[in-house]
PDB file of C-alpha atoms in Angstrom:
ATOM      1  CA  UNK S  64       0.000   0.000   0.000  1.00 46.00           C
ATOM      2  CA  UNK S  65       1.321   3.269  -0.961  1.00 49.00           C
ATOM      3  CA  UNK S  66       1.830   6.043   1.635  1.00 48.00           C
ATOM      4  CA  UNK S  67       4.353   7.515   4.059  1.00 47.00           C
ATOM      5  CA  UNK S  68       3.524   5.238   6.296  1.00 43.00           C
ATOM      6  CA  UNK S  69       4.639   1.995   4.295  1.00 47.00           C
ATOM      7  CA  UNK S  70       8.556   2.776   4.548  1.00 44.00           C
ATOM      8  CA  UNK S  71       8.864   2.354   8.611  1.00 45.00           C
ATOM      9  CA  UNK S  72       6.642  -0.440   9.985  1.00 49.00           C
ATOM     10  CA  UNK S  73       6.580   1.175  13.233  1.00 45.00           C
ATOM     11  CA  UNK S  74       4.528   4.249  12.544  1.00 45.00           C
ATOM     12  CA  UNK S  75       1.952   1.797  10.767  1.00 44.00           C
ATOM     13  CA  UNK S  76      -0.487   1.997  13.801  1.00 46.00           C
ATOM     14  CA  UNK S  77      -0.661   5.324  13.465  1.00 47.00           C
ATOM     15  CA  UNK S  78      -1.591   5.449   9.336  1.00 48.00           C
ATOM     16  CA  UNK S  79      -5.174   6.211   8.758  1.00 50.00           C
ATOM     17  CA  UNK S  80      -5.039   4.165   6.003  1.00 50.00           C
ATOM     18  CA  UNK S  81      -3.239   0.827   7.877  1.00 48.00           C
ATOM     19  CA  UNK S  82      -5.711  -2.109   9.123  1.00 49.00           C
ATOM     20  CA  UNK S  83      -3.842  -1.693  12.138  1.00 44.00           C
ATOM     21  CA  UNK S  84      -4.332   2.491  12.963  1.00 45.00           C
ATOM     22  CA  UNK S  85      -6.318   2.496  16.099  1.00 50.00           C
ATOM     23  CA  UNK S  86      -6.774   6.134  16.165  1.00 50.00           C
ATOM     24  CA  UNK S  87      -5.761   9.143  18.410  1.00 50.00           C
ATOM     25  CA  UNK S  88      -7.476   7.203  21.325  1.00 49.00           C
ATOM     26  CA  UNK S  89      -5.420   4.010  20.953  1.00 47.00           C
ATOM     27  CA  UNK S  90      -2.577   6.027  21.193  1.00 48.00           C
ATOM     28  CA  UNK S  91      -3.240   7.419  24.752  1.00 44.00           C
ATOM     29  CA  UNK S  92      -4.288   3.822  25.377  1.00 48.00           C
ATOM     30  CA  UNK S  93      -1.021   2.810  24.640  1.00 44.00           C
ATOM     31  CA  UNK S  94       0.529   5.778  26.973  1.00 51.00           C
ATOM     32  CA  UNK S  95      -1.435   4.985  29.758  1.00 59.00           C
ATOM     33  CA  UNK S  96      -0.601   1.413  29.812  1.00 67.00           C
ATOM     34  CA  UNK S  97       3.247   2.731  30.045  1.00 62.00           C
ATOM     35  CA  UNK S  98       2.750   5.369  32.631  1.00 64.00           C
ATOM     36  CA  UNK S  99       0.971   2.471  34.785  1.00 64.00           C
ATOM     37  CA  UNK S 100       3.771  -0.131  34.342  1.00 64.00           C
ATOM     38  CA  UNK S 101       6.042   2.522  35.114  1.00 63.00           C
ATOM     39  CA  UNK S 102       3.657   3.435  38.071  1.00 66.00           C
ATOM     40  CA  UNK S 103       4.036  -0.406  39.149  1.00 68.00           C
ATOM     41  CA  UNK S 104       7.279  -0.157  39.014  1.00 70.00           C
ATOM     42  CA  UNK S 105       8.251   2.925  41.187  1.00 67.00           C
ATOM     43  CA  UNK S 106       6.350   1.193  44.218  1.00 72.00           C
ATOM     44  CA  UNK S 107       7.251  -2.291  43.276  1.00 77.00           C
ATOM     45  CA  UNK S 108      10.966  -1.593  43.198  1.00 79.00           C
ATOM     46  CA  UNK S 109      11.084  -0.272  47.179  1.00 81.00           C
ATOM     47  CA  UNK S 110       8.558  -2.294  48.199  1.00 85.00           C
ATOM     48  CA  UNK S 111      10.823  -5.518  47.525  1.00 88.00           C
ATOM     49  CA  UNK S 112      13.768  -3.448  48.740  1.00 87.00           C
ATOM     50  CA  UNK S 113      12.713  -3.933  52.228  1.00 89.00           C
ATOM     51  CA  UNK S 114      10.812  -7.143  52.054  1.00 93.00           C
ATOM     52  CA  UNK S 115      14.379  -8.533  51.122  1.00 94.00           C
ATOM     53  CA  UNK S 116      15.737  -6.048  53.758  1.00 93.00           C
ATOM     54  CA  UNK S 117      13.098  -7.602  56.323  1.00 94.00           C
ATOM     55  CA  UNK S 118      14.385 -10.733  55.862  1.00 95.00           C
ATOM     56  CA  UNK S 119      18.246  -9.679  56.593  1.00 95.00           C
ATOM     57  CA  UNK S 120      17.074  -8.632  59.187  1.00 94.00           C
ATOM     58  CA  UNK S 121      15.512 -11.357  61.082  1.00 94.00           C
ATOM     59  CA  UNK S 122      18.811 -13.577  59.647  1.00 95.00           C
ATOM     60  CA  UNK S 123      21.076 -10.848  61.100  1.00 94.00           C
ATOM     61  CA  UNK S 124      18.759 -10.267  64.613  1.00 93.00           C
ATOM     62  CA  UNK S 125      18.767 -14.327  64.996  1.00 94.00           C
ATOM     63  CA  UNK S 126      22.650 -15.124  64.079  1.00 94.00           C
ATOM     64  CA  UNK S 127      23.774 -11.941  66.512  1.00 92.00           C
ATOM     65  CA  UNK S 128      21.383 -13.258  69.348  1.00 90.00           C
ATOM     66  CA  UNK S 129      23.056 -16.624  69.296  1.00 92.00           C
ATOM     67  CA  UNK S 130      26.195 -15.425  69.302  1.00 92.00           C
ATOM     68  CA  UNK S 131      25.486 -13.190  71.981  1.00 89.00           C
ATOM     69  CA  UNK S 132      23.599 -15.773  74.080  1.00 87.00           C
ATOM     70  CA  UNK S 133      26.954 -17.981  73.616  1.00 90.00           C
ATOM     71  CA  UNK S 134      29.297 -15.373  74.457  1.00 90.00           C
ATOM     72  CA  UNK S 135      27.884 -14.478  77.335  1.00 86.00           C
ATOM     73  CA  UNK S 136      26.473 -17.105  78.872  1.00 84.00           C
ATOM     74  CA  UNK S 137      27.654 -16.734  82.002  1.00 84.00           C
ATOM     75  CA  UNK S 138      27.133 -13.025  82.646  1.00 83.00           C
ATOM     76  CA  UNK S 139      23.772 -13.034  84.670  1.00 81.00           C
ATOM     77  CA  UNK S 140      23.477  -9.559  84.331  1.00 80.00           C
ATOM     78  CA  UNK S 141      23.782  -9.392  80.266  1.00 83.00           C
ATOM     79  CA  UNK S 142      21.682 -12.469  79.990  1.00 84.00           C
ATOM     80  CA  UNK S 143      18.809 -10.772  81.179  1.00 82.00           C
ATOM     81  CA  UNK S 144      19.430  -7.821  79.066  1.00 84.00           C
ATOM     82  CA  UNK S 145      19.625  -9.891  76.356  1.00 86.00           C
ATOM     83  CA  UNK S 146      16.181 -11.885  77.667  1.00 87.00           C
ATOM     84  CA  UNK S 147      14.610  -8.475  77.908  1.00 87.00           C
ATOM     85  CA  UNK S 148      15.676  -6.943  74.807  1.00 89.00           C
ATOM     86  CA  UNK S 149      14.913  -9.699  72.628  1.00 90.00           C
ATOM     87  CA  UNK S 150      11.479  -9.032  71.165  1.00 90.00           C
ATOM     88  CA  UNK S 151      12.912  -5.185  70.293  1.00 92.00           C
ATOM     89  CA  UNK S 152      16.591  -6.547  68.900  1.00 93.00           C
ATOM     90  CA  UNK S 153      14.031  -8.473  66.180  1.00 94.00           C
ATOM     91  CA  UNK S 154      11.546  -5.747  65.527  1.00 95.00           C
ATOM     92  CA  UNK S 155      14.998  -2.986  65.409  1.00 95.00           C
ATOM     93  CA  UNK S 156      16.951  -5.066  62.984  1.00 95.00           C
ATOM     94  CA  UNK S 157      13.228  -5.691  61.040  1.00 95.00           C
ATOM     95  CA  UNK S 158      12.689  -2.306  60.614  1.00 95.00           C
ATOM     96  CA  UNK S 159      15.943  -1.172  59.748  1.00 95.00           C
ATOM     97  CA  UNK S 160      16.806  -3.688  57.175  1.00 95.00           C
ATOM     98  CA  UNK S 161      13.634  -2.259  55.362  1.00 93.00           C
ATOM     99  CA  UNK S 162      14.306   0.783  55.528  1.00 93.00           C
ATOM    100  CA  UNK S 163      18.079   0.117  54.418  1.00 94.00           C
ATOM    101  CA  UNK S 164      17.082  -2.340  51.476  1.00 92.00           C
ATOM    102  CA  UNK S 165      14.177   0.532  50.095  1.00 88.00           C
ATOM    103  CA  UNK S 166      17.205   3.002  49.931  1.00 87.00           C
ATOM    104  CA  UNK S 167      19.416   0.583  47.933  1.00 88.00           C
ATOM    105  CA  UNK S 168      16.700  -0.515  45.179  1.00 83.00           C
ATOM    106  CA  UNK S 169      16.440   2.972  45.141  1.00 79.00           C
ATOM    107  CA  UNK S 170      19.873   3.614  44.171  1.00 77.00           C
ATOM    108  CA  UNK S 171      19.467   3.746  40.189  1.00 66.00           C
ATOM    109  CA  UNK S 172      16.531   5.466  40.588  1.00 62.00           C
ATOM    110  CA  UNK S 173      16.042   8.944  41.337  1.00 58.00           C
ATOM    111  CA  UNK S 174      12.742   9.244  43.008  1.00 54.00           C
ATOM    112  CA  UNK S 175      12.448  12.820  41.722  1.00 49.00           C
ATOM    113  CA  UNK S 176      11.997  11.147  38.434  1.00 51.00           C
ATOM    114  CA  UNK S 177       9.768   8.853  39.316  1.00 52.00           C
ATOM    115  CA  UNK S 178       6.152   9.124  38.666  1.00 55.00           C
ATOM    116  CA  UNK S 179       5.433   8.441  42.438  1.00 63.00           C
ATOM    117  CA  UNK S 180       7.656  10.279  43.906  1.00 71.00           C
ATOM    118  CA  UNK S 181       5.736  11.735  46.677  1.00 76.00           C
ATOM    119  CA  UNK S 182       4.443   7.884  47.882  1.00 76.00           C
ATOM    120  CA  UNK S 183       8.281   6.923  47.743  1.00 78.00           C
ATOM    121  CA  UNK S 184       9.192   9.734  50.022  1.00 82.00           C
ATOM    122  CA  UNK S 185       6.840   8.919  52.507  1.00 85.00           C
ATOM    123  CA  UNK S 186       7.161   5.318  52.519  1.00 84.00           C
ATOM    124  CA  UNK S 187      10.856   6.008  53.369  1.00 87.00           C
ATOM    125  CA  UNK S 188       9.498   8.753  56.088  1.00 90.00           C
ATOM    126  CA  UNK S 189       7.371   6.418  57.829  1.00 92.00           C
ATOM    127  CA  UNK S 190      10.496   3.656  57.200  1.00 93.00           C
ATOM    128  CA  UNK S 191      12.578   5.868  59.192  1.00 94.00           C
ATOM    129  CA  UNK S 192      10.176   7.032  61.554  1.00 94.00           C
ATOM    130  CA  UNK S 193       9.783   3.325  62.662  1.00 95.00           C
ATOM    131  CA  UNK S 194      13.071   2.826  62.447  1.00 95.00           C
ATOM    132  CA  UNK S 195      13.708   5.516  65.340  1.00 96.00           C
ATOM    133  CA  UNK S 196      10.691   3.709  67.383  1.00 96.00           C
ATOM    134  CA  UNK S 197      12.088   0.649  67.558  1.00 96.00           C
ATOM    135  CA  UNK S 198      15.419   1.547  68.445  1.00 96.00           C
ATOM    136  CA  UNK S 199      14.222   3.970  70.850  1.00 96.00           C
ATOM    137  CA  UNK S 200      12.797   0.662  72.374  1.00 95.00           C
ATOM    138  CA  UNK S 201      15.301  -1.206  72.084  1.00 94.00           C
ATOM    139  CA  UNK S 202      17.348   1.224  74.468  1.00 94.00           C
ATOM    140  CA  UNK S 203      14.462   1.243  76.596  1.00 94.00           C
ATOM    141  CA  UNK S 204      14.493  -2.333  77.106  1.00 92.00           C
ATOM    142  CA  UNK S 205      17.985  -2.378  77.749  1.00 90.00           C
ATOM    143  CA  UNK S 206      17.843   0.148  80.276  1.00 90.00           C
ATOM    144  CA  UNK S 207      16.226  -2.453  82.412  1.00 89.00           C
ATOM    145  CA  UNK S 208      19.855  -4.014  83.213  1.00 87.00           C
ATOM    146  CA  UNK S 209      20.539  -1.457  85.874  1.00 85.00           C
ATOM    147  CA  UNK S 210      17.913  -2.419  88.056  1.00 84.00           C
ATOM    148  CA  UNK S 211      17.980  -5.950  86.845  1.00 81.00           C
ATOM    149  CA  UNK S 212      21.553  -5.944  88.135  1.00 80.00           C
ATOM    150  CA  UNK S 213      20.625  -4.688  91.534  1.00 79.00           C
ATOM    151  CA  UNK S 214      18.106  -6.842  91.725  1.00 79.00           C
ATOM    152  CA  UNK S 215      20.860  -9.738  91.550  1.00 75.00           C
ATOM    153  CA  UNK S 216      23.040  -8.129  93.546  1.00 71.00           C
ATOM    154  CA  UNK S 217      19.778  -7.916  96.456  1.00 68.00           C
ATOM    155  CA  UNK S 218      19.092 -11.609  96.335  1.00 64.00           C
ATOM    156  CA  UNK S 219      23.030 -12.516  96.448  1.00 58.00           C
ATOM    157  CA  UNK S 220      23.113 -10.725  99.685  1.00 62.00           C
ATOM    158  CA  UNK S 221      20.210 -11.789 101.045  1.00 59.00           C
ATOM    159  CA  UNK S 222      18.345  -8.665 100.997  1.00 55.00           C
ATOM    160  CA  UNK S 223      20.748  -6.503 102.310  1.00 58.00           C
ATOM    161  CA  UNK S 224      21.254  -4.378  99.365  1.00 60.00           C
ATOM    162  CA  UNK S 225      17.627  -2.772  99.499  1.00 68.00           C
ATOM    163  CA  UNK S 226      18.650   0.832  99.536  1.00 71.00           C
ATOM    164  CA  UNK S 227      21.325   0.430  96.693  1.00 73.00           C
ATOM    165  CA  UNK S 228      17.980  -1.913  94.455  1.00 76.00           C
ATOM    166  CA  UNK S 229      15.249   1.170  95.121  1.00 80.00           C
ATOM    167  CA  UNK S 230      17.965   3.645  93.337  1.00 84.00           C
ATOM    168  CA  UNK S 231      18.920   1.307  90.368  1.00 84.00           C
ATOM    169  CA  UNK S 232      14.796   1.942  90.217  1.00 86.00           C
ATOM    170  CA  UNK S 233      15.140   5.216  89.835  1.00 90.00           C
ATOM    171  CA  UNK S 234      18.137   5.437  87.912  1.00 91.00           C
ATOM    172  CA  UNK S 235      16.627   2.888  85.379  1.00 91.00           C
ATOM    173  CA  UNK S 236      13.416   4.915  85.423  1.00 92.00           C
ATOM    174  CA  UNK S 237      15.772   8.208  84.271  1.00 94.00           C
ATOM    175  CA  UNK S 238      17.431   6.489  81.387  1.00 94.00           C
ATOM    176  CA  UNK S 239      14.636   5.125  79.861  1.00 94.00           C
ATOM    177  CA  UNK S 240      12.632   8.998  80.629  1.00 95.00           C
ATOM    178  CA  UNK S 241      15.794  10.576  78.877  1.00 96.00           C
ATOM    179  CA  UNK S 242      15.982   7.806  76.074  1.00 96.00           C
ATOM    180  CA  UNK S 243      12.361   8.695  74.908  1.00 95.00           C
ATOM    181  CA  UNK S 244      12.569  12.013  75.228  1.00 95.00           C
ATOM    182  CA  UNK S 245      15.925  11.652  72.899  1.00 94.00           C
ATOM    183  CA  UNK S 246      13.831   9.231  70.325  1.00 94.00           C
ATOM    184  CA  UNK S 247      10.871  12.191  70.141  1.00 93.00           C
ATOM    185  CA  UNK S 248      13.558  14.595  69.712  1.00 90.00           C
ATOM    186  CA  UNK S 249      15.372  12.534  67.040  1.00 92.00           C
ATOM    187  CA  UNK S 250      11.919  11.625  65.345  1.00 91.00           C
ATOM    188  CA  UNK S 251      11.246  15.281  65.164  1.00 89.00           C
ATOM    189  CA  UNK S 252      14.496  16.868  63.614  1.00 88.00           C
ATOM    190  CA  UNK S 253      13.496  14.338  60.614  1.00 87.00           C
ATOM    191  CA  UNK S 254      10.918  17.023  59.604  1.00 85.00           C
ATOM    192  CA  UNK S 255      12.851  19.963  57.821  1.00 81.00           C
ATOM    193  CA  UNK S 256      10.202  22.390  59.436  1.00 81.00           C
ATOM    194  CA  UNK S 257      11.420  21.360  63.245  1.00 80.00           C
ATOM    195  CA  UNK S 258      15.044  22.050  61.632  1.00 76.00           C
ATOM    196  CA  UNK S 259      14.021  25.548  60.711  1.00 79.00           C
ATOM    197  CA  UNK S 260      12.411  26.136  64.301  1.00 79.00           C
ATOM    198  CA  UNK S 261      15.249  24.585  65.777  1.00 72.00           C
ATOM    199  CA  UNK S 262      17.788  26.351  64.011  1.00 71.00           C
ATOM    200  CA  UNK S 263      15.866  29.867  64.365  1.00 72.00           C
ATOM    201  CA  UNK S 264      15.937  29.421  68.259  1.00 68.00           C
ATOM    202  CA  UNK S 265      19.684  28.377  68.305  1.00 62.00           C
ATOM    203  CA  UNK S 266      20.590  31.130  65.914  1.00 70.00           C
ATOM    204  CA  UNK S 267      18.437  33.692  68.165  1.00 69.00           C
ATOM    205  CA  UNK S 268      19.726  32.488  71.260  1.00 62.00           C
ATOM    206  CA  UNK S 269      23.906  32.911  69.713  1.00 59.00           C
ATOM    207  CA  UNK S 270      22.657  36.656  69.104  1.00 54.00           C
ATOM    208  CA  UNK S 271      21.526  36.829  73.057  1.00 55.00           C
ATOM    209  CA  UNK S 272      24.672  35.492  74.051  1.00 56.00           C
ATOM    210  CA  UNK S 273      26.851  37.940  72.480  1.00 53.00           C
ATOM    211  CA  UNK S 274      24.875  41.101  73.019  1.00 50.00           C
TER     212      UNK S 274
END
């Protein structure tokens, strides 16, 4: 057939006069099936990021918690650290392994130029936001050993050691009161707004200092 068209088979769909044209509606049939593959793909491509990252995790969590039962088997104190801080050691290196494998996938891929770039950004904000949670718990658990330790000390002695077991209380009680005040703090300066407050104060407060 005759025609403009006939000398590059590509551009045949798009000759009025080819069997094949499917008119100016086909076409943006045909770019909306790419923009929603490439759609897929942008939250795909994070998404198994951190499954895979999820995964390290609980390998890494379980290999370091057998290592560290081993190596310190015979430290009552550290044992029950370790006891305590088990469920949050898991949940920590869960956590942070996704958040860790979404920023890797996401290393040939600039999530400016992705078509969901906004949903990337926050999956990787609420990532990180969980990622300061749990390891704001995990120090919290840990924390316990203080008064764990007196608490081992007291029944070695027989009781004796009362006094010294009611201020591991209240020393354990400030760590884990400064540790979540340091998580909400750290949680915060994530948002570049609290950065700008932050940094407004601090620079207003240099200018009070030198006047």
């Amino acid at each position: 057939m005759p025609g403009p068209f006939r000398a590059h088979p590509a551009n045949a769909r798009f000759a009025p006069s080819s069997p094949l044209y499917c008119g100016p509606m086909g076409i943006l049939a045909f770019d909306s099936t790419d923009t929603a593959v490439q759609t897929a793909i942008d939250i795909a491509t994070p998404l198994v990021g951190a499954l895979i990252g999820v995964l390290a995790g609980v390998v890494l969590a379980f290999v370091v918690g057998i290592a560290s039962r081993l190596l310190f088997r015979r430290s009552r104190v550290i044992s029950a650290m370790l006891r305590r801080a088990r469920g949050a050691t898991y949940w920590t290196a869960m956590v942070w392994g996704a958040y860790i494998g979404a920023k890797i996938a996401l290393i040939d891929q600039s999530v400016s130029a992705a078509t969901n770039a906004s949903r990337i950004t926050l999956l990787q904000r609420i990532l990180f936001l969980l990622a300061i949670a749990m390891t704001t718990w995990l120090a919290y658990s840990a924390a316990w050993v203080v008064q764990d330790a007196a608490r081992l000390r007291s029944s070695a002695d027989q009781g004796r050691a009362r006094r010294f077991e009611t201020q591991a209380q209240v020393l354990r009680r400030a760590l884990q009161a400064i540790i979540v005040i340091v998580g909400i703090f750290w949680a915060l300066f994530t948002f570049p707004e609290t950065q700008k407050v932050v940094g407004g104060v601090l620079a207003s407060a240099g200018v009070i200092s030198v006047i």
